[in-house]
Tab-separated table of C-alpha atoms and ligand atoms in Angstrom:
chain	number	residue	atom	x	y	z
A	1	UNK	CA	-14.861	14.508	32.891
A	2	UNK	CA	-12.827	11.957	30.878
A	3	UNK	CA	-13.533	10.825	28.006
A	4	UNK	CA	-12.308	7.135	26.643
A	5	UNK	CA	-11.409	7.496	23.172
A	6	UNK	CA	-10.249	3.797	22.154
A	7	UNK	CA	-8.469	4.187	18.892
A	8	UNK	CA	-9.844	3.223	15.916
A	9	UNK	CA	-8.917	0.939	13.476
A	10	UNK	CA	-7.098	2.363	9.991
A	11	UNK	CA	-9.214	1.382	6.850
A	12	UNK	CA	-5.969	2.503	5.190
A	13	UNK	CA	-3.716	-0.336	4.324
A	14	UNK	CA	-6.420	-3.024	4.118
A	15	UNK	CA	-6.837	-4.863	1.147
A	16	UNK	CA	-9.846	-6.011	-1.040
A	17	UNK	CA	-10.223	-8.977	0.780
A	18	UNK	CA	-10.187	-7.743	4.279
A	19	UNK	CA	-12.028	-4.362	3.491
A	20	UNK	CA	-14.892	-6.962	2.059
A	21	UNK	CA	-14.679	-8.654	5.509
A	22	UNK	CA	-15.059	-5.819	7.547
A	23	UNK	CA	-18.567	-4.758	5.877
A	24	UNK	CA	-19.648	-8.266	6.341
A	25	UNK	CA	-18.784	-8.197	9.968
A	26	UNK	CA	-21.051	-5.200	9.767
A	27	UNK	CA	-24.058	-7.184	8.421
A	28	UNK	CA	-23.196	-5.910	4.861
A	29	UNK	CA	-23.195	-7.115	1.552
A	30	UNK	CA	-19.462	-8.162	-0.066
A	31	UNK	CA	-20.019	-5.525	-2.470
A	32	UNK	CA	-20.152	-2.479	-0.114
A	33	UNK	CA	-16.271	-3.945	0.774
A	34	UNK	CA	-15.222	-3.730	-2.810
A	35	UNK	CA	-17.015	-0.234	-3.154
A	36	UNK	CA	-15.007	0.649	0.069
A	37	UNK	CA	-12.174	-0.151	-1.278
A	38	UNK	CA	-12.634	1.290	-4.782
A	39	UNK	CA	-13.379	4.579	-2.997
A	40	UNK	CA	-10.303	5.128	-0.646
A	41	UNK	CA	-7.425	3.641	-3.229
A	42	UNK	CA	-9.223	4.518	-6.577
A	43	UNK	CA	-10.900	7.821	-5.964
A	44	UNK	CA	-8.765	8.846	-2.837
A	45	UNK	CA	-11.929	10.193	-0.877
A	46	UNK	CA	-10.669	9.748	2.919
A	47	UNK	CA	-13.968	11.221	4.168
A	48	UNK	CA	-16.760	8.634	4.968
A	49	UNK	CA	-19.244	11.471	5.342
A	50	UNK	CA	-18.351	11.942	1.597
A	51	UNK	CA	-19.266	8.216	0.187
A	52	UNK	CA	-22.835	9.221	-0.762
A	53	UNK	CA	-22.230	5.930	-3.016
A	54	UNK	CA	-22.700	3.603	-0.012
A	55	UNK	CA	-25.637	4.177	2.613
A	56	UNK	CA	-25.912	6.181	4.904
A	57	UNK	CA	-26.616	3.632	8.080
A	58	UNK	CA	-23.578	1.517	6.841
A	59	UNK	CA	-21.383	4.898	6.588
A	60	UNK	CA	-22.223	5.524	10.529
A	61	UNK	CA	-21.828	1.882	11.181
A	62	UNK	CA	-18.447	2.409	9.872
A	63	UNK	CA	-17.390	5.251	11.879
A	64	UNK	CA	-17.993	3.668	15.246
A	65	UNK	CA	-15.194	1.536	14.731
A	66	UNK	CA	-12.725	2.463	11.675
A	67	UNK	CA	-11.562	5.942	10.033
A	68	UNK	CA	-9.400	6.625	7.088
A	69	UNK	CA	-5.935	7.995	8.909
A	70	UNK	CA	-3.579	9.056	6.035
A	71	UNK	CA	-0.184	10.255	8.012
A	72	UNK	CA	-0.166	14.244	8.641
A	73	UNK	CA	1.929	16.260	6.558
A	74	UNK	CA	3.904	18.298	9.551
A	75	UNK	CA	6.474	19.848	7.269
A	76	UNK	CA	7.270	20.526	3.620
A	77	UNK	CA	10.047	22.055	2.218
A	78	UNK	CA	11.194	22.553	-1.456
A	79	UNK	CA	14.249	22.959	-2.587
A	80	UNK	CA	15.656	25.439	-5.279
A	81	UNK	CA	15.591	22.535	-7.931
A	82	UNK	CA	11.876	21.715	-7.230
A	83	UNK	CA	12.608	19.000	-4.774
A	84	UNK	CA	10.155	18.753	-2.113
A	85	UNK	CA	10.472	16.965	1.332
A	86	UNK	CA	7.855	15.985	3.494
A	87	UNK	CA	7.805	15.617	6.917
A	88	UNK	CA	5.134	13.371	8.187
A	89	UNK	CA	3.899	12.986	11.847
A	90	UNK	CA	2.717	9.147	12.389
A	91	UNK	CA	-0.088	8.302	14.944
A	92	UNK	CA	2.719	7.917	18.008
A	93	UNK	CA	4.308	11.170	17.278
A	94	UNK	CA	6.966	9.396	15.354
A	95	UNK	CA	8.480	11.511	12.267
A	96	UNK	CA	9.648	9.745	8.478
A	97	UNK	CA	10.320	11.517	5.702
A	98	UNK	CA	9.981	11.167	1.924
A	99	UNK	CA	10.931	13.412	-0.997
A	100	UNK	CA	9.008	14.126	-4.279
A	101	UNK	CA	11.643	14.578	-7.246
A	102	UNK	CA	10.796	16.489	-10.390
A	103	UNK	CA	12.287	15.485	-13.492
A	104	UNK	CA	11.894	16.007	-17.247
A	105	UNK	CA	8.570	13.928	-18.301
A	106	UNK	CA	7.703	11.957	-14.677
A	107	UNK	CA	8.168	12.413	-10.580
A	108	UNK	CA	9.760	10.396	-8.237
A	109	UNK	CA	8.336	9.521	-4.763
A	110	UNK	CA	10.828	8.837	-2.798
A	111	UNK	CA	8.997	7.014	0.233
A	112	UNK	CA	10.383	5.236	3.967
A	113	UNK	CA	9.645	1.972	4.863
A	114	UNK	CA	10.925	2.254	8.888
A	115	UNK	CA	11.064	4.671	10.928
A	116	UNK	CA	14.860	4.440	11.266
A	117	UNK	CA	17.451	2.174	9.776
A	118	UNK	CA	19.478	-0.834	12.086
A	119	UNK	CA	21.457	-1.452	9.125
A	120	UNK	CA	24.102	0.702	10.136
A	121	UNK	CA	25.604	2.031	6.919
A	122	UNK	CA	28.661	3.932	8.105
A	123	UNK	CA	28.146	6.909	5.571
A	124	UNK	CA	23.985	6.795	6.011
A	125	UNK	CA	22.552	9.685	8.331
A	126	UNK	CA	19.158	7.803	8.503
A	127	UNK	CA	21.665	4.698	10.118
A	128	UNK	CA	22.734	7.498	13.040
A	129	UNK	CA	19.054	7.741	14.627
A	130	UNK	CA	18.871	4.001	14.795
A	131	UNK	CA	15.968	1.961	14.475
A	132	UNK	CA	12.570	2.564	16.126
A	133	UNK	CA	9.703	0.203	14.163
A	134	UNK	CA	8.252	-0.769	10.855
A	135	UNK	CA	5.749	1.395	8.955
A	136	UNK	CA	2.442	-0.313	8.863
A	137	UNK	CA	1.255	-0.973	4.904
A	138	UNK	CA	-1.109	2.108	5.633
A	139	UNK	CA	1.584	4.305	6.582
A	140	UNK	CA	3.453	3.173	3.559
A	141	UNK	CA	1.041	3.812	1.396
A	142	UNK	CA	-0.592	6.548	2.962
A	143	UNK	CA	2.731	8.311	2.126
A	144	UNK	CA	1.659	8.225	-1.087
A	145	UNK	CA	-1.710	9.055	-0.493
A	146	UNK	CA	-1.564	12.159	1.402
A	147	UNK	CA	0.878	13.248	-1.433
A	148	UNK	CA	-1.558	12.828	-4.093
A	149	UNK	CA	-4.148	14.601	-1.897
A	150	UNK	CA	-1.428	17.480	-1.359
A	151	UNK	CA	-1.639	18.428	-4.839
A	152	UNK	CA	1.737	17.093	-5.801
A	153	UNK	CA	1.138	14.334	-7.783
A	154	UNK	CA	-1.666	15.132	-9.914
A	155	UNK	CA	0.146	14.192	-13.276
A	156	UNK	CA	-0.992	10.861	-13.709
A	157	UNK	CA	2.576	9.531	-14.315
A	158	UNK	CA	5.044	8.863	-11.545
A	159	UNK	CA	7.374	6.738	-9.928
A	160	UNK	CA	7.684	5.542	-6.321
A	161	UNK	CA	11.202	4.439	-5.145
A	162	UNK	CA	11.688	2.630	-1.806
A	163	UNK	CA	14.929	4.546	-0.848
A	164	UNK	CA	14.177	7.042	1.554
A	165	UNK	CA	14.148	5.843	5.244
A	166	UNK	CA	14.839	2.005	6.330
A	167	UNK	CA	15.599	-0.965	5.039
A	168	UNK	CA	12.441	-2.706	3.110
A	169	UNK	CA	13.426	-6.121	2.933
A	170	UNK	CA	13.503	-5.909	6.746
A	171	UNK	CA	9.961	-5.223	7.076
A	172	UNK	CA	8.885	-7.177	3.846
A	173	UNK	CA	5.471	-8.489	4.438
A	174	UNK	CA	4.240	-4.744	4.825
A	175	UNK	CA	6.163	-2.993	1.972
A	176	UNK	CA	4.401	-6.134	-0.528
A	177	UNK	CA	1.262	-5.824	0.966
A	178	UNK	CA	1.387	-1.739	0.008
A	179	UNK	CA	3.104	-2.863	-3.113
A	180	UNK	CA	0.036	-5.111	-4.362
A	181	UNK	CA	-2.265	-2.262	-3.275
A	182	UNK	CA	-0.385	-0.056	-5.229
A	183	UNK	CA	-0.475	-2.071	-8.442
A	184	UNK	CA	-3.777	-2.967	-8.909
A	185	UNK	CA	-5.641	-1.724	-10.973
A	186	UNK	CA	-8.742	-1.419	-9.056
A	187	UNK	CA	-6.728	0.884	-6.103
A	188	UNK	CA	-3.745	3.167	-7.217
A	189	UNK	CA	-3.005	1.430	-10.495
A	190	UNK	CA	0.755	2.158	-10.763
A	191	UNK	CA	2.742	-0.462	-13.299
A	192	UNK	CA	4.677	-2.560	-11.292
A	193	UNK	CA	7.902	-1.789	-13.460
A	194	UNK	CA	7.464	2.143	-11.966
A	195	UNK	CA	8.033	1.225	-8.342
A	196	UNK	CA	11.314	-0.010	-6.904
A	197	UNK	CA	12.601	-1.153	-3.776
A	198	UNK	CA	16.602	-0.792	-2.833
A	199	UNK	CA	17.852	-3.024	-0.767
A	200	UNK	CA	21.400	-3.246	1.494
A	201	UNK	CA	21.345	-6.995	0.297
A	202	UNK	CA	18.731	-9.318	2.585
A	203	UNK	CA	19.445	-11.935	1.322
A	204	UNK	CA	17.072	-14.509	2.292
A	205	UNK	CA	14.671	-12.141	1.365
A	206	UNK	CA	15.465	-11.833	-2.035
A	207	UNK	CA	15.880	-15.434	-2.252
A	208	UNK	CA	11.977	-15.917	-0.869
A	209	UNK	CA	11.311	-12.619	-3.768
A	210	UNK	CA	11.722	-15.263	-6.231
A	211	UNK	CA	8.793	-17.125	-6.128
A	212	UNK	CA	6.809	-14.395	-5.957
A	213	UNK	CA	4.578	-13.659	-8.921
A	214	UNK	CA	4.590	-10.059	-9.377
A	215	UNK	CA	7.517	-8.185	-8.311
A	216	UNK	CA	9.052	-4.327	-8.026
A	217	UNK	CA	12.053	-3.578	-9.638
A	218	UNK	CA	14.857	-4.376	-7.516
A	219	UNK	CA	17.873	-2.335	-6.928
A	220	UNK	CA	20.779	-3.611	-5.021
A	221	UNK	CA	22.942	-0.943	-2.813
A	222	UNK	CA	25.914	-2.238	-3.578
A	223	UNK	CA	28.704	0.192	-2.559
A	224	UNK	CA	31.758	-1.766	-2.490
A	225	UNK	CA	33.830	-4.213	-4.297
A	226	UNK	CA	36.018	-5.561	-1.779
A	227	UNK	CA	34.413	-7.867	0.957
A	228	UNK	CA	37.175	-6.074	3.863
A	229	UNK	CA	35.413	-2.710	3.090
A	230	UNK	CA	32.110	-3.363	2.480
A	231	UNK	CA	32.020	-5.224	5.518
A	232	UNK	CA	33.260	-1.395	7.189
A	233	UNK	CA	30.965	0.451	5.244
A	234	UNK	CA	27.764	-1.981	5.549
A	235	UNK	CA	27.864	-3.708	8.774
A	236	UNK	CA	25.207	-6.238	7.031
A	237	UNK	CA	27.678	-8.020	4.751
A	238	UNK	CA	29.366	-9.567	7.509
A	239	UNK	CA	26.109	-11.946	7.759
A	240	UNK	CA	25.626	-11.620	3.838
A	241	UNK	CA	28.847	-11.076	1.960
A	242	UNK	CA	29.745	-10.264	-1.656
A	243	UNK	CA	29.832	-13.109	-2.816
A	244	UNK	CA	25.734	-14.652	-1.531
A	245	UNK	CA	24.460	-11.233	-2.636
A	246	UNK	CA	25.239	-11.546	-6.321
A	247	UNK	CA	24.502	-15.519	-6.459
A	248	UNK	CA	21.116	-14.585	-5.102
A	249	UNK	CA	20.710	-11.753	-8.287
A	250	UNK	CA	21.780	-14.545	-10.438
A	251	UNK	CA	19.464	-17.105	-9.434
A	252	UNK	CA	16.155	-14.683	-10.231
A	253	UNK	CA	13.676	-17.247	-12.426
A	254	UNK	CA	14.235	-15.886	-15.732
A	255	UNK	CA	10.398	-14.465	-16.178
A	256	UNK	CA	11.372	-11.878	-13.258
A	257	UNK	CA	14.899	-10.967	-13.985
A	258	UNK	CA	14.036	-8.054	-15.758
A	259	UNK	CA	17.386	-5.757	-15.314
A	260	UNK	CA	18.883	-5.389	-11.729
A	261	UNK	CA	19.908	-1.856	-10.666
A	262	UNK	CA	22.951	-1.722	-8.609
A	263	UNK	CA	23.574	1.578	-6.571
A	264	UNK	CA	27.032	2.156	-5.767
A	265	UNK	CA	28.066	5.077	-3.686
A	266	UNK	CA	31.523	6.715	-4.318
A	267	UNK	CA	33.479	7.658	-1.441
A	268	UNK	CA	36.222	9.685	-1.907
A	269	UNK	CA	39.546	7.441	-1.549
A	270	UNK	CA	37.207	4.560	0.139
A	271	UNK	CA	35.529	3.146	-3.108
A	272	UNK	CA	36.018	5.296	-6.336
A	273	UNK	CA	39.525	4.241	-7.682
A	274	UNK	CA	40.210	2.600	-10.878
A	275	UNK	CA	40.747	-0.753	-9.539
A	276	UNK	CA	36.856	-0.600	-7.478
A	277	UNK	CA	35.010	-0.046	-11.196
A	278	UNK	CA	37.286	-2.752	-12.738
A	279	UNK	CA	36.695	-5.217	-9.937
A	280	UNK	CA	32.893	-3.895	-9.934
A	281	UNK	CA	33.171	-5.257	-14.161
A	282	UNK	CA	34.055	-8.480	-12.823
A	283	UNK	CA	31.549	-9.043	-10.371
A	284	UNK	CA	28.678	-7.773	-13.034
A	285	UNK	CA	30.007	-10.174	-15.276
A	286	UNK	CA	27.061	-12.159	-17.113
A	287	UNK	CA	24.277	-10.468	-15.170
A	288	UNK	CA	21.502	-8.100	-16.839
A	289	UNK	CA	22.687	-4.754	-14.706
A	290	UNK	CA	22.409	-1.152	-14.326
A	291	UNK	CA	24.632	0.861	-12.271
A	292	UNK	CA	23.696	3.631	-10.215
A	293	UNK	CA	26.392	6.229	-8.861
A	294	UNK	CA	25.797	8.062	-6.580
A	295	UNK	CA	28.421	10.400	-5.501
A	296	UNK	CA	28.521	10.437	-1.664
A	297	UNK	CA	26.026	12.925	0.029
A	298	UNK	CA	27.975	14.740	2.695
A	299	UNK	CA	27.330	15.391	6.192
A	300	UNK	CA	29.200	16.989	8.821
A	301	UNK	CA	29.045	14.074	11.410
A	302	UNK	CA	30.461	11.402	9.098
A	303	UNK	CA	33.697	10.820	8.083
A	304	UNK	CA	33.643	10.858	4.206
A	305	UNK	CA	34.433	13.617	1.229
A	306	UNK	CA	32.474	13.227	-2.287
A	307	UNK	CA	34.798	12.816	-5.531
A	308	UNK	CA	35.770	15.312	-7.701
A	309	UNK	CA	33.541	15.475	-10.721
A	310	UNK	CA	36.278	14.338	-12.835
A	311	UNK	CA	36.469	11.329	-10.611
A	312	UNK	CA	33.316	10.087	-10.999
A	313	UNK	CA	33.259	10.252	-14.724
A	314	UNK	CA	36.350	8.629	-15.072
A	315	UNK	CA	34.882	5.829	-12.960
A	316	UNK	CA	31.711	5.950	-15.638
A	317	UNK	CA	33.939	5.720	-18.434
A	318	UNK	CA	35.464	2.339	-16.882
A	319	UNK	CA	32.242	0.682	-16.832
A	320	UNK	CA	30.846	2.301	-19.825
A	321	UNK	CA	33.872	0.859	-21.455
A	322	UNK	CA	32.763	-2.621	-20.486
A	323	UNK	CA	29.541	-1.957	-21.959
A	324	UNK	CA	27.573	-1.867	-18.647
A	325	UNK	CA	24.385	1.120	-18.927
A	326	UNK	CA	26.006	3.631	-15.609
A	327	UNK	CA	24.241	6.886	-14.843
A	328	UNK	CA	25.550	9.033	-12.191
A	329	UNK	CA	22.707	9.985	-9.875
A	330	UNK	CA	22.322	14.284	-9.720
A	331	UNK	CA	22.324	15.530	-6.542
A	332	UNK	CA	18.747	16.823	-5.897
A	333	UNK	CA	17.433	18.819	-3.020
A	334	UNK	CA	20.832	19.566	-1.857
A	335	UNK	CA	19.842	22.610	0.021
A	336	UNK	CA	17.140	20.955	2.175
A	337	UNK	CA	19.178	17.573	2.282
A	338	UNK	CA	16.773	15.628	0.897
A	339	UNK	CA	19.267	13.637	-1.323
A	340	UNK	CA	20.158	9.834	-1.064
A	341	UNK	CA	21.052	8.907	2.606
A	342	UNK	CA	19.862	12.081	4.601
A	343	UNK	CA	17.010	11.475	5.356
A	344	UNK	CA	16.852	10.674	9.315
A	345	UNK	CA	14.375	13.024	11.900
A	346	UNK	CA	15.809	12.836	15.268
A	347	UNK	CA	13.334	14.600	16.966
A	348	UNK	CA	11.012	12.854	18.409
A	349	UNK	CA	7.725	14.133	20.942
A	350	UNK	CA	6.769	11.837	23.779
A	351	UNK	CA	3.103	10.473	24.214
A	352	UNK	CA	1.621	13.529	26.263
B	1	SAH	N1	17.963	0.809	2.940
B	1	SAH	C1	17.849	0.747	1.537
B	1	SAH	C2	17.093	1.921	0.941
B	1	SAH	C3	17.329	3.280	1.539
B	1	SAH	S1	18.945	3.951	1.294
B	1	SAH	C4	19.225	0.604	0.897
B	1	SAH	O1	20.220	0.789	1.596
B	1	SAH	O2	19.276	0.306	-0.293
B	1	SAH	C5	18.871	4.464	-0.425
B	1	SAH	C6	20.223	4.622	-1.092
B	1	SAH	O3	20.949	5.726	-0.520
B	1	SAH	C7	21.147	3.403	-0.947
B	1	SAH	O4	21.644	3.020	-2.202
B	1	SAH	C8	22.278	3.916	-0.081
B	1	SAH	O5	23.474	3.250	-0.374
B	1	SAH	C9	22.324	5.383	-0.455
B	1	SAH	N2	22.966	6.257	0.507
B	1	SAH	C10	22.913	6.179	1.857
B	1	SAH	N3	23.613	7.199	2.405
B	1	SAH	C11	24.118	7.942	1.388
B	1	SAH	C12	24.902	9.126	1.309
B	1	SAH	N4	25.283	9.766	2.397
B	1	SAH	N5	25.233	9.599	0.094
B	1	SAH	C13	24.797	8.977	-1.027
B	1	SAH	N6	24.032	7.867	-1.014
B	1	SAH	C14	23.703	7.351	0.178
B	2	SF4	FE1	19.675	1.577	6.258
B	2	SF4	FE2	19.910	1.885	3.596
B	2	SF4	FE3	20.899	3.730	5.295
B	2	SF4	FE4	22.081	1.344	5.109
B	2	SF4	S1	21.906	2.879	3.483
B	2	SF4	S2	21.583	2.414	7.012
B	2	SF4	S3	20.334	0.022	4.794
B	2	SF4	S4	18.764	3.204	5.035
């Protein structure tokens, strides 16, 4: 006998507004829709069955057409330093991954935003299993979610960086709409100063960011200073050079310029000479910036070595010369390659 199972619709990743619509559509009052949504985002309960705050009849009305689908955890694996990564399993047996990072007094949440990168980034692994589609806002968030329900993030205190897989400014409508979820008060709650999204420089994007009211911290991968390589290295300054990026960092209104992070990967004799952090001083100049290093991760299929250790402070000392704040990112999760630009999960099961 077959049964037809058509698939239901994700309460995850609605917001107040629509989660209010769908319990009028089911003959409810607006309230039950705010109550909906205070239960899922606020109190994380993903079990309808266990909303004994909203009736029972409206419950079952529920189920026949929505359920609360937070992405499966199909792997975890922690590193030596604490680091773990998660493998999760999305609805069409696509895989992302994102990586929780200890530190001293908070965690990071490292989460994806595609599954895949088309960016192309020369020295990224995520860029080598191409692009396959955006995350939806509730696989974004659910990310998060399913975290929290892991056990992992109980501390109320943590971070949430858009740097794992994809590019977010590429599938920006759903990374804001998770974003606002994320902030308010009445769902997760998170300040909007703890969550950032890096970006490979899209820049009409970031132009359109600007009239936005609330924003994430930005952070700008930057990774050159020299149009001829970064065009090599990130295939998308060729549409967006240099020169667009950092006019469209410049032009933030002044209420949301709070201070730009700029990642910069060093490459061993590619972008980590003296002459890269001088020019990277000039092109700073007069701008309200952070830098990032971020000594190159390695991988065996790509053509790059990391700097010594004595390279990269040397290139710190340059632009802590010039007065510019530079921290060199720590390699964490090194063992289970969960650091900066590994992330990528090329295994992928067919619809059975
Ligand atoms: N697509 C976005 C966010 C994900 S990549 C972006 O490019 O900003 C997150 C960061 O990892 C970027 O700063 C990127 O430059 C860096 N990165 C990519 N591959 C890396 C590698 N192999 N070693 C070190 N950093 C890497
Ligand atoms: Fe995509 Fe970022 Fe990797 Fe470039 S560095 S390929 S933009 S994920």
């Amino acid at each position: 006998m077959y049964q037809f199972c058509m698939k239901k619709s994700n309460l995850i990743g609605l917001n107040e507004a629509e989660l209010v619509k769908v319990a009028e559509s089911l003959g409810g009052r607006s309230f039950r829709g705010r109550q909906l949504y205070h239960e899922i985002y606020r109190r994380r309960e993903f079990s309808l069955d266990q909303m004994t705050e909203l009736p029972k009849k409206f419950r079952s009305q529920l189920e026949q057409s929505f359920e609360i689908r937070v992405p499966q955890i199909h792997d975890r694996q922690q590193s030596e330093d604490g680091t773990i990564k998660f493998l999760f399993r999305l609805s069409d047996a696509k895989y992302i991954e994102s990586v929780l990072i200890p530190e001293d007094h908070r965690r990071t949440l490292c989460i994806s935003s595609q599954v895949g990168c088309d960016v192309g980034c020369t020295f990224c692994m995520t860029a080598q299993m191409g692009f396959h589609r955006n995350l939806t806002p509730g696989e974004i968030l659910g990310q998060v979610l399913a975290i929290a329900r892991d056990g992992c993030l109980s501390q109320p205190g943590f971070n949430v960086v858009f740097m794992g897989m994809g590019e977010p400014l590429y599938n920006y409508r759903n990374v804001m709409k998770a974003f606002r979820i994320m902030t308010d008060s009445k769902a997760l709650g998170l300040s909007y100063r703890k969550i950032t999204v890096s970006t490979s420089g899209v820049v009409p994007v970031l132009s359109r960011m600007r009239s936005e009211t609330e924003l994430p911290n930005l952070a700008i991968s930057l990774n050159a200073t020299r149009n001829d390589v970064r065009d090599e290295l990130m295939p998308i300054n060729q549409k967006w050079d240099l020169n667009g990026l950092l006019d469209v960092c410049r032009s933030f209104p002044s209420k949301l310029r709070r201070r730009i992070t700029f990642e910069y990967v060093l490459l061993s004799g590619v972008t980590d000479s003296d002459r890269d952090a001088y020019r990277l001083i000039t092109l700073l100049k007069g701008m309200k910036a952070k830098v990032n290093l971020i000594p190159y991760n390695p991988d065996p299929a790509l053509p790059f070595d990391r700097p010594t250790p004595d390279r990269v402070e040397q290139f710190r000392e340059i632009l802590m010369r010039a007065s510019i704040s530079t921290f060199v990112r720590r390699t964490r999760g090194d063992d289970i390659s969960a650091a900066c630009g590994q992330l990528a999960h090329l295994e992928s099961e067919s619809h059975g």
